[in-house]
Coordinates of C-alpha atoms and ligand atoms in Angstrom, one line a residue:
M1 CA -91.8 -148.3 18.4
D2 CA -93.0 -150.5 15.5
I3 CA -96.4 -148.8 15.1
F4 CA -95.3 -145.2 15.4
S5 CA -91.8 -145.4 13.9
D6 CA -92.5 -142.3 11.7
C7 CA -93.6 -140.2 14.7
F8 CA -90.3 -139.8 16.6
S9 CA -86.8 -138.7 15.5
F10 CA -83.4 -137.8 17.0
N11 CA -81.0 -135.0 16.0
L12 CA -77.5 -135.6 17.3
V13 CA -74.9 -133.0 17.2
D14 CA -72.2 -133.5 14.5
K15 CA -69.1 -134.2 16.7
K16 CA -66.9 -132.7 14.0
G17 CA -69.2 -129.7 13.4
K18 CA -68.4 -126.2 14.8
D19 CA -70.1 -125.2 18.0
N20 CA -71.5 -121.9 16.5
I21 CA -73.1 -123.8 13.6
C22 CA -74.7 -126.3 16.1
A23 CA -76.1 -123.3 18.1
Q24 CA -77.4 -121.7 14.9
E25 CA -79.2 -124.9 14.0
L26 CA -80.9 -124.8 17.4
D27 CA -81.8 -121.2 16.9
N28 CA -83.4 -122.1 13.6
L29 CA -85.2 -124.9 15.3
V30 CA -86.8 -122.5 17.8
L31 CA -87.8 -120.0 15.1
S32 CA -89.4 -122.7 12.9
N33 CA -91.3 -124.2 15.8
F34 CA -92.4 -121.0 17.6
I35 CA -96.0 -121.7 16.6
P36 CA -99.0 -122.5 18.8
S37 CA -99.1 -126.1 17.7
S38 CA -95.5 -126.8 18.7
A39 CA -94.1 -127.1 22.2
L40 CA -90.4 -126.8 23.0
V41 CA -89.4 -128.7 26.0
L42 CA -86.1 -127.9 27.6
T43 CA -84.9 -130.0 30.6
D44 CA -82.0 -130.2 32.9
A45 CA -81.2 -131.4 36.4
S46 CA -78.3 -130.9 38.8
I47 CA -77.3 -132.3 42.1
K48 CA -76.0 -130.4 45.1
D49 CA -75.4 -132.0 48.6
N50 CA -77.3 -135.1 47.4
I51 CA -80.4 -133.1 46.5
A52 CA -81.4 -133.2 42.9
T53 CA -83.2 -130.3 41.3
S54 CA -85.0 -131.2 38.1
I55 CA -86.3 -128.4 35.9
V56 CA -88.5 -128.3 32.8
Y57 CA -89.2 -125.2 30.7
V58 CA -92.1 -125.5 28.2
H59 CA -92.1 -122.8 25.5
Q60 CA -95.1 -122.4 23.3
A61 CA -96.0 -119.4 21.1
N62 CA -98.8 -117.2 22.5
Y63 CA -98.6 -118.9 25.9
P64 CA -96.5 -117.9 28.9
L65 CA -93.4 -119.9 29.6
I66 CA -94.1 -122.8 32.0
K67 CA -91.4 -123.7 34.5
T68 CA -91.7 -126.9 36.6
V69 CA -89.3 -127.7 39.4
H70 CA -88.9 -130.9 41.4
H71 CA -86.5 -131.9 44.1
A72 CA -85.5 -135.4 45.1
V73 CA -83.0 -136.6 47.7
L74 CA -80.5 -139.4 47.1
V75 CA -81.1 -140.1 43.4
T76 CA -78.6 -140.4 40.6
S77 CA -78.3 -137.6 38.1
S78 CA -79.4 -139.9 35.2
K79 CA -82.6 -140.6 37.0
A80 CA -83.2 -136.9 37.8
K81 CA -82.6 -136.0 34.2
L82 CA -84.8 -138.6 32.7
F83 CA -87.5 -137.7 35.2
T84 CA -87.5 -134.1 34.0
M85 CA -88.0 -135.3 30.4
R86 CA -90.9 -137.5 31.6
C87 CA -92.4 -134.5 33.4
G88 CA -92.1 -132.2 30.3
I89 CA -93.4 -134.8 27.9
N90 CA -96.3 -135.5 30.2
Q91 CA -97.2 -131.8 30.4
V92 CA -97.3 -131.2 26.7
C93 CA -98.9 -134.5 25.7
N94 CA -101.9 -133.5 27.8
K95 CA -102.4 -130.2 26.1
D96 CA -105.2 -130.2 23.4
N97 CA -103.7 -128.1 20.7
I98 CA -100.2 -129.6 20.4
S99 CA -99.1 -131.6 17.4
K100 CA -95.4 -131.4 17.7
I101 CA -93.1 -131.8 20.7
V102 CA -89.5 -130.8 20.5
V103 CA -87.3 -132.0 23.4
I104 CA -83.9 -130.3 23.7
T105 CA -81.5 -132.0 26.1
D106 CA -77.8 -132.2 26.9
S107 CA -78.2 -135.9 27.8
I108 CA -79.1 -137.6 24.5
H109 CA -77.9 -140.9 25.9
L110 CA -80.9 -140.9 28.3
V111 CA -83.2 -140.4 25.3
K112 CA -81.7 -143.7 23.9
C113 CA -82.7 -145.2 27.3
I114 CA -86.4 -144.2 26.6
F115 CA -86.3 -146.3 23.4
N116 CA -84.4 -149.2 24.9
S117 CA -86.7 -152.1 25.3
L118 CA -84.3 -154.3 27.3
L119 CA -84.2 -154.3 31.1
H120 CA -82.5 -151.3 32.5
P121 CA -82.5 -149.3 35.8
L122 CA -84.4 -146.3 34.4
Q123 CA -87.2 -148.4 33.0
S124 CA -89.9 -147.0 35.3
H125 CA -89.5 -143.6 33.6
S126 CA -88.9 -144.8 30.1
A127 CA -92.1 -147.0 30.2
A128 CA -94.1 -144.1 31.6
I129 CA -92.8 -141.8 28.8
L130 CA -93.6 -144.4 26.1
S131 CA -97.1 -145.0 27.3
E132 CA -97.7 -141.3 27.3
L133 CA -96.4 -141.0 23.8
R134 CA -98.5 -143.9 22.6
L135 CA -101.7 -142.0 23.7
F136 CA -100.3 -138.8 22.0
F137 CA -99.6 -140.5 18.7
N138 CA -103.0 -142.2 18.8
K139 CA -104.7 -138.9 19.1
S140 CA -103.7 -137.9 15.5
Q141 CA -101.5 -139.3 12.9
D142 CA -99.8 -135.9 12.5
N143 CA -98.5 -135.8 16.1
S144 CA -94.8 -136.2 16.4
I145 CA -91.9 -135.8 18.8
E146 CA -88.3 -134.7 18.0
F147 CA -85.3 -135.1 20.4
W148 CA -82.5 -132.6 19.9
E149 CA -79.1 -132.9 21.4
C150 CA -77.6 -129.7 22.9
P151 CA -74.3 -130.4 24.6
S152 CA -73.7 -128.0 27.6
R153 CA -70.4 -126.9 26.1
L154 CA -72.4 -125.0 23.4
K155 CA -73.8 -122.8 26.1
W156 CA -76.8 -122.3 23.9
R157 CA -78.9 -119.5 25.4
F158 CA -82.2 -121.4 26.0
H159 CA -80.5 -124.4 27.5
K160 CA -78.1 -122.2 29.5
D161 CA -81.1 -120.6 31.3
V162 CA -82.4 -124.0 32.4
D163 CA -79.0 -125.2 33.4
K164 CA -78.4 -122.0 35.5
D165 CA -81.8 -122.3 37.1
S166 CA -81.3 -125.9 38.1
K167 CA -78.1 -124.9 39.8
S168 CA -79.5 -121.9 41.6
F169 CA -81.8 -123.7 44.1
K170 CA -80.8 -124.3 47.6
S171 CA -83.2 -126.6 49.3
T172 CA -83.3 -128.5 52.5
P173 CA -85.3 -131.7 52.8
I174 CA -88.1 -131.3 55.3
F175 CA -89.7 -134.7 55.0
P176 CA -88.2 -138.0 55.8
Y177 CA -86.8 -139.7 52.7
K178 CA -85.7 -143.0 51.4
T179 CA -82.7 -143.8 49.3
S180 CA -83.3 -144.9 45.7
W181 CA -82.2 -148.3 44.5
D182 CA -79.8 -146.8 41.9
F183 CA -78.3 -144.4 44.4
C184 CA -77.7 -147.4 46.8
K185 CA -75.9 -149.2 44.0
K186 CA -73.9 -146.1 43.1
T187 CA -72.9 -145.6 46.8
D188 CA -71.8 -149.3 47.1
S189 CA -69.8 -149.1 43.9
D190 CA -68.1 -145.9 45.1
N191 CA -67.2 -147.5 48.4
I192 CA -65.8 -150.6 46.7
A193 CA -63.7 -148.4 44.4
K194 CA -62.4 -146.4 47.4
Q195 CA -61.4 -149.7 49.2
W196 CA -59.8 -150.9 46.1
K197 CA -57.7 -147.8 45.8
M198 CA -56.7 -147.9 49.5
C199 CA -55.7 -151.6 49.1
F200 CA -53.7 -150.6 46.0
Q201 CA -51.9 -147.8 47.7
A202 CA -50.6 -150.2 50.4
S203 CA -47.7 -151.9 48.6
D204 CA -48.5 -155.3 50.0
G205 CA -51.8 -155.2 48.1
K206 CA -50.2 -154.8 44.7
G207 CA -46.8 -156.5 45.3
N208 CA -43.4 -154.9 46.1
N209 CA -42.2 -155.0 42.5
F210 CA -45.3 -153.2 41.0
L211 CA -44.2 -150.7 38.5
D212 CA -46.0 -147.4 39.3
L213 CA -46.7 -145.5 36.1
L214 CA -47.9 -142.0 35.6
D215 CA -50.8 -140.6 33.6
N216 CA -50.4 -137.7 31.2
D217 CA -50.7 -135.2 34.0
Y218 CA -47.8 -137.0 35.9
N219 CA -50.1 -138.4 38.6
I220 CA -49.6 -142.0 39.7
I221 CA -52.2 -144.2 38.0
K222 CA -54.9 -145.4 40.3
P223 CA -57.3 -148.3 39.7
S224 CA -60.7 -147.5 38.2
Y225 CA -63.4 -149.5 36.6
I226 CA -64.3 -146.8 34.0
K227 CA -63.8 -148.1 30.5
G228 CA -61.9 -151.1 31.7
G229 CA -59.5 -149.1 33.9
P230 CA -56.5 -147.0 32.9
W231 CA -54.1 -149.9 32.1
L232 CA -56.4 -152.0 29.9
Q233 CA -57.4 -148.8 28.1
A234 CA -53.8 -148.3 27.1
F235 CA -52.8 -151.9 26.1
G236 CA -55.9 -154.1 26.4
H237 CA -56.5 -154.1 22.6
S238 CA -53.6 -156.5 21.9
N239 CA -53.1 -159.9 23.7
S240 CA -49.4 -160.0 23.2
L241 CA -48.9 -156.4 24.2
C242 CA -51.1 -156.9 27.3
T243 CA -49.1 -160.0 28.3
R244 CA -45.7 -158.2 28.0
A245 CA -47.0 -155.1 29.8
T246 CA -48.4 -157.3 32.6
R247 CA -45.1 -159.1 33.0
A248 CA -43.2 -155.8 33.0
I249 CA -45.5 -154.1 35.5
T250 CA -45.6 -157.0 38.0
N251 CA -41.9 -157.9 37.3
H252 CA -42.9 -161.5 36.7
A253 CA -41.0 -161.6 33.5
L254 CA -38.4 -163.9 31.8
I255 CA -35.5 -161.7 32.8
G256 CA -32.4 -162.0 35.0
E257 CA -33.9 -160.1 37.9
Y258 CA -36.6 -162.7 38.2
R259 CA -34.2 -165.7 37.7
L260 CA -32.0 -164.3 40.4
R261 CA -34.9 -164.4 42.8
F262 CA -36.2 -167.8 42.1
F263 CA -33.4 -169.7 40.3
P264 CA -30.2 -168.1 41.7
N265 CA -28.0 -170.8 40.1
K266 CA -29.0 -169.8 36.6
N267 CA -27.4 -167.0 34.6
F268 CA -28.9 -163.7 35.4
S269 CA -26.6 -161.2 33.6
C270 CA -27.9 -159.2 30.7
P271 CA -27.2 -160.7 27.2
C272 CA -25.8 -157.3 26.2
N273 CA -22.8 -158.2 28.4
E274 CA -22.8 -154.7 29.9
Y275 CA -24.8 -155.2 33.0
P276 CA -24.3 -157.8 35.7
I277 CA -28.1 -158.2 36.3
E278 CA -30.7 -158.0 33.7
T279 CA -33.2 -155.9 35.6
R280 CA -36.4 -154.4 34.5
R281 CA -35.0 -150.9 35.0
H282 CA -32.0 -151.8 32.8
I283 CA -34.2 -153.1 30.0
L284 CA -36.6 -150.1 30.1
H285 CA -34.0 -147.4 30.4
E286 CA -30.5 -148.5 29.4
C287 CA -30.0 -151.8 27.6
R288 CA -28.7 -151.3 24.0
R289 CA -30.5 -154.4 22.8
F290 CA -33.7 -152.4 22.7
N291 CA -34.6 -149.3 20.8
G292 CA -33.6 -146.5 23.1
Y293 CA -37.0 -144.8 22.8
W294 CA -38.1 -143.7 26.2
N295 CA -39.5 -140.4 27.3
P296 CA -37.5 -138.0 29.5
R297 CA -39.8 -138.5 32.4
R298 CA -39.3 -142.3 31.8
D299 CA -42.4 -143.3 33.8
S300 CA -45.6 -142.5 32.0
L301 CA -48.0 -145.2 30.9
S302 CA -48.3 -143.9 27.3
H303 CA -44.5 -143.9 26.8
F304 CA -44.2 -147.3 28.5
V305 CA -46.7 -148.7 26.0
M306 CA -44.8 -147.0 23.1
F307 CA -41.5 -148.6 24.3
L308 CA -43.2 -152.1 24.3
T309 CA -44.7 -151.5 20.9
L310 CA -41.4 -150.4 19.4
N311 CA -39.6 -153.3 21.1
P312 CA -41.6 -156.5 20.5
K313 CA -38.9 -158.6 22.1
A314 CA -38.9 -156.8 25.4
F315 CA -40.5 -159.0 28.1
A316 CA -41.3 -161.6 25.5
F317 CA -40.4 -165.3 25.4
E318 CA -37.7 -165.7 22.8
Ligands
ZN401 ZN1 -28.5 -155.1 28.6

């Protein structure tokens, strides 16, 4: 990466740009590179019934299109997708007359993996690609590679063909096969998440007073580890908000309902003097001490967080 830093480049899609403009840019890329010394490498992979189909198309002016298909059983989609890139880069690097390689992919995050020098699970492929590229760059100082992002939502015609092709195969494994290390880890992680959800559904796992909140589609929120999980995504950015939200959700809060349970001799009525017991429900839905903001469905996580934000004294120590 230090020696050949001028030889590789990345073109990411402008997230605010319009799809048709992005597609036009890719069209122009094809037109300007449809010369015999350039190779366009389009890759994709898809998984059906645990069988991954990896496809590479190599377009080069004056030469017939080369398609290469590989199948693998029990691998992750990231691995299958990076493998197709490896396969395409390997093919074109070994052609004599190529000076520029253009790789077009919908998985630009995997391209970042290629240039990630830290330890990561896809390193066997990234190391192989880099050693291939080193030989390619050493051949001539004019040799270069460009990586272009083409999100699937663009449905850009060249990429759509590869995508469609990768989904069209129906294969049955005929040889005995092993499970890849990443796939084992993925299966373990899926199983743990499943157990976690089952344990959460049984109320003794999460506590009887747990406040079930809904997501924006009105489904009960279930635990997940993605991006820290649904609750922390909503209020994890602020310590005080997170503390109050946790007290409210678990009903371990400085309110009358809690005092009644653990210190029945203490006062448990609501300071608004309109309700005999200061319950969580009363605070969230009725108590006039708090800003009445609460959505009509009264139970979605986003509105719960909005209520806490607008009422900094709710579920807080005075
Ligand atoms: Zn009250």
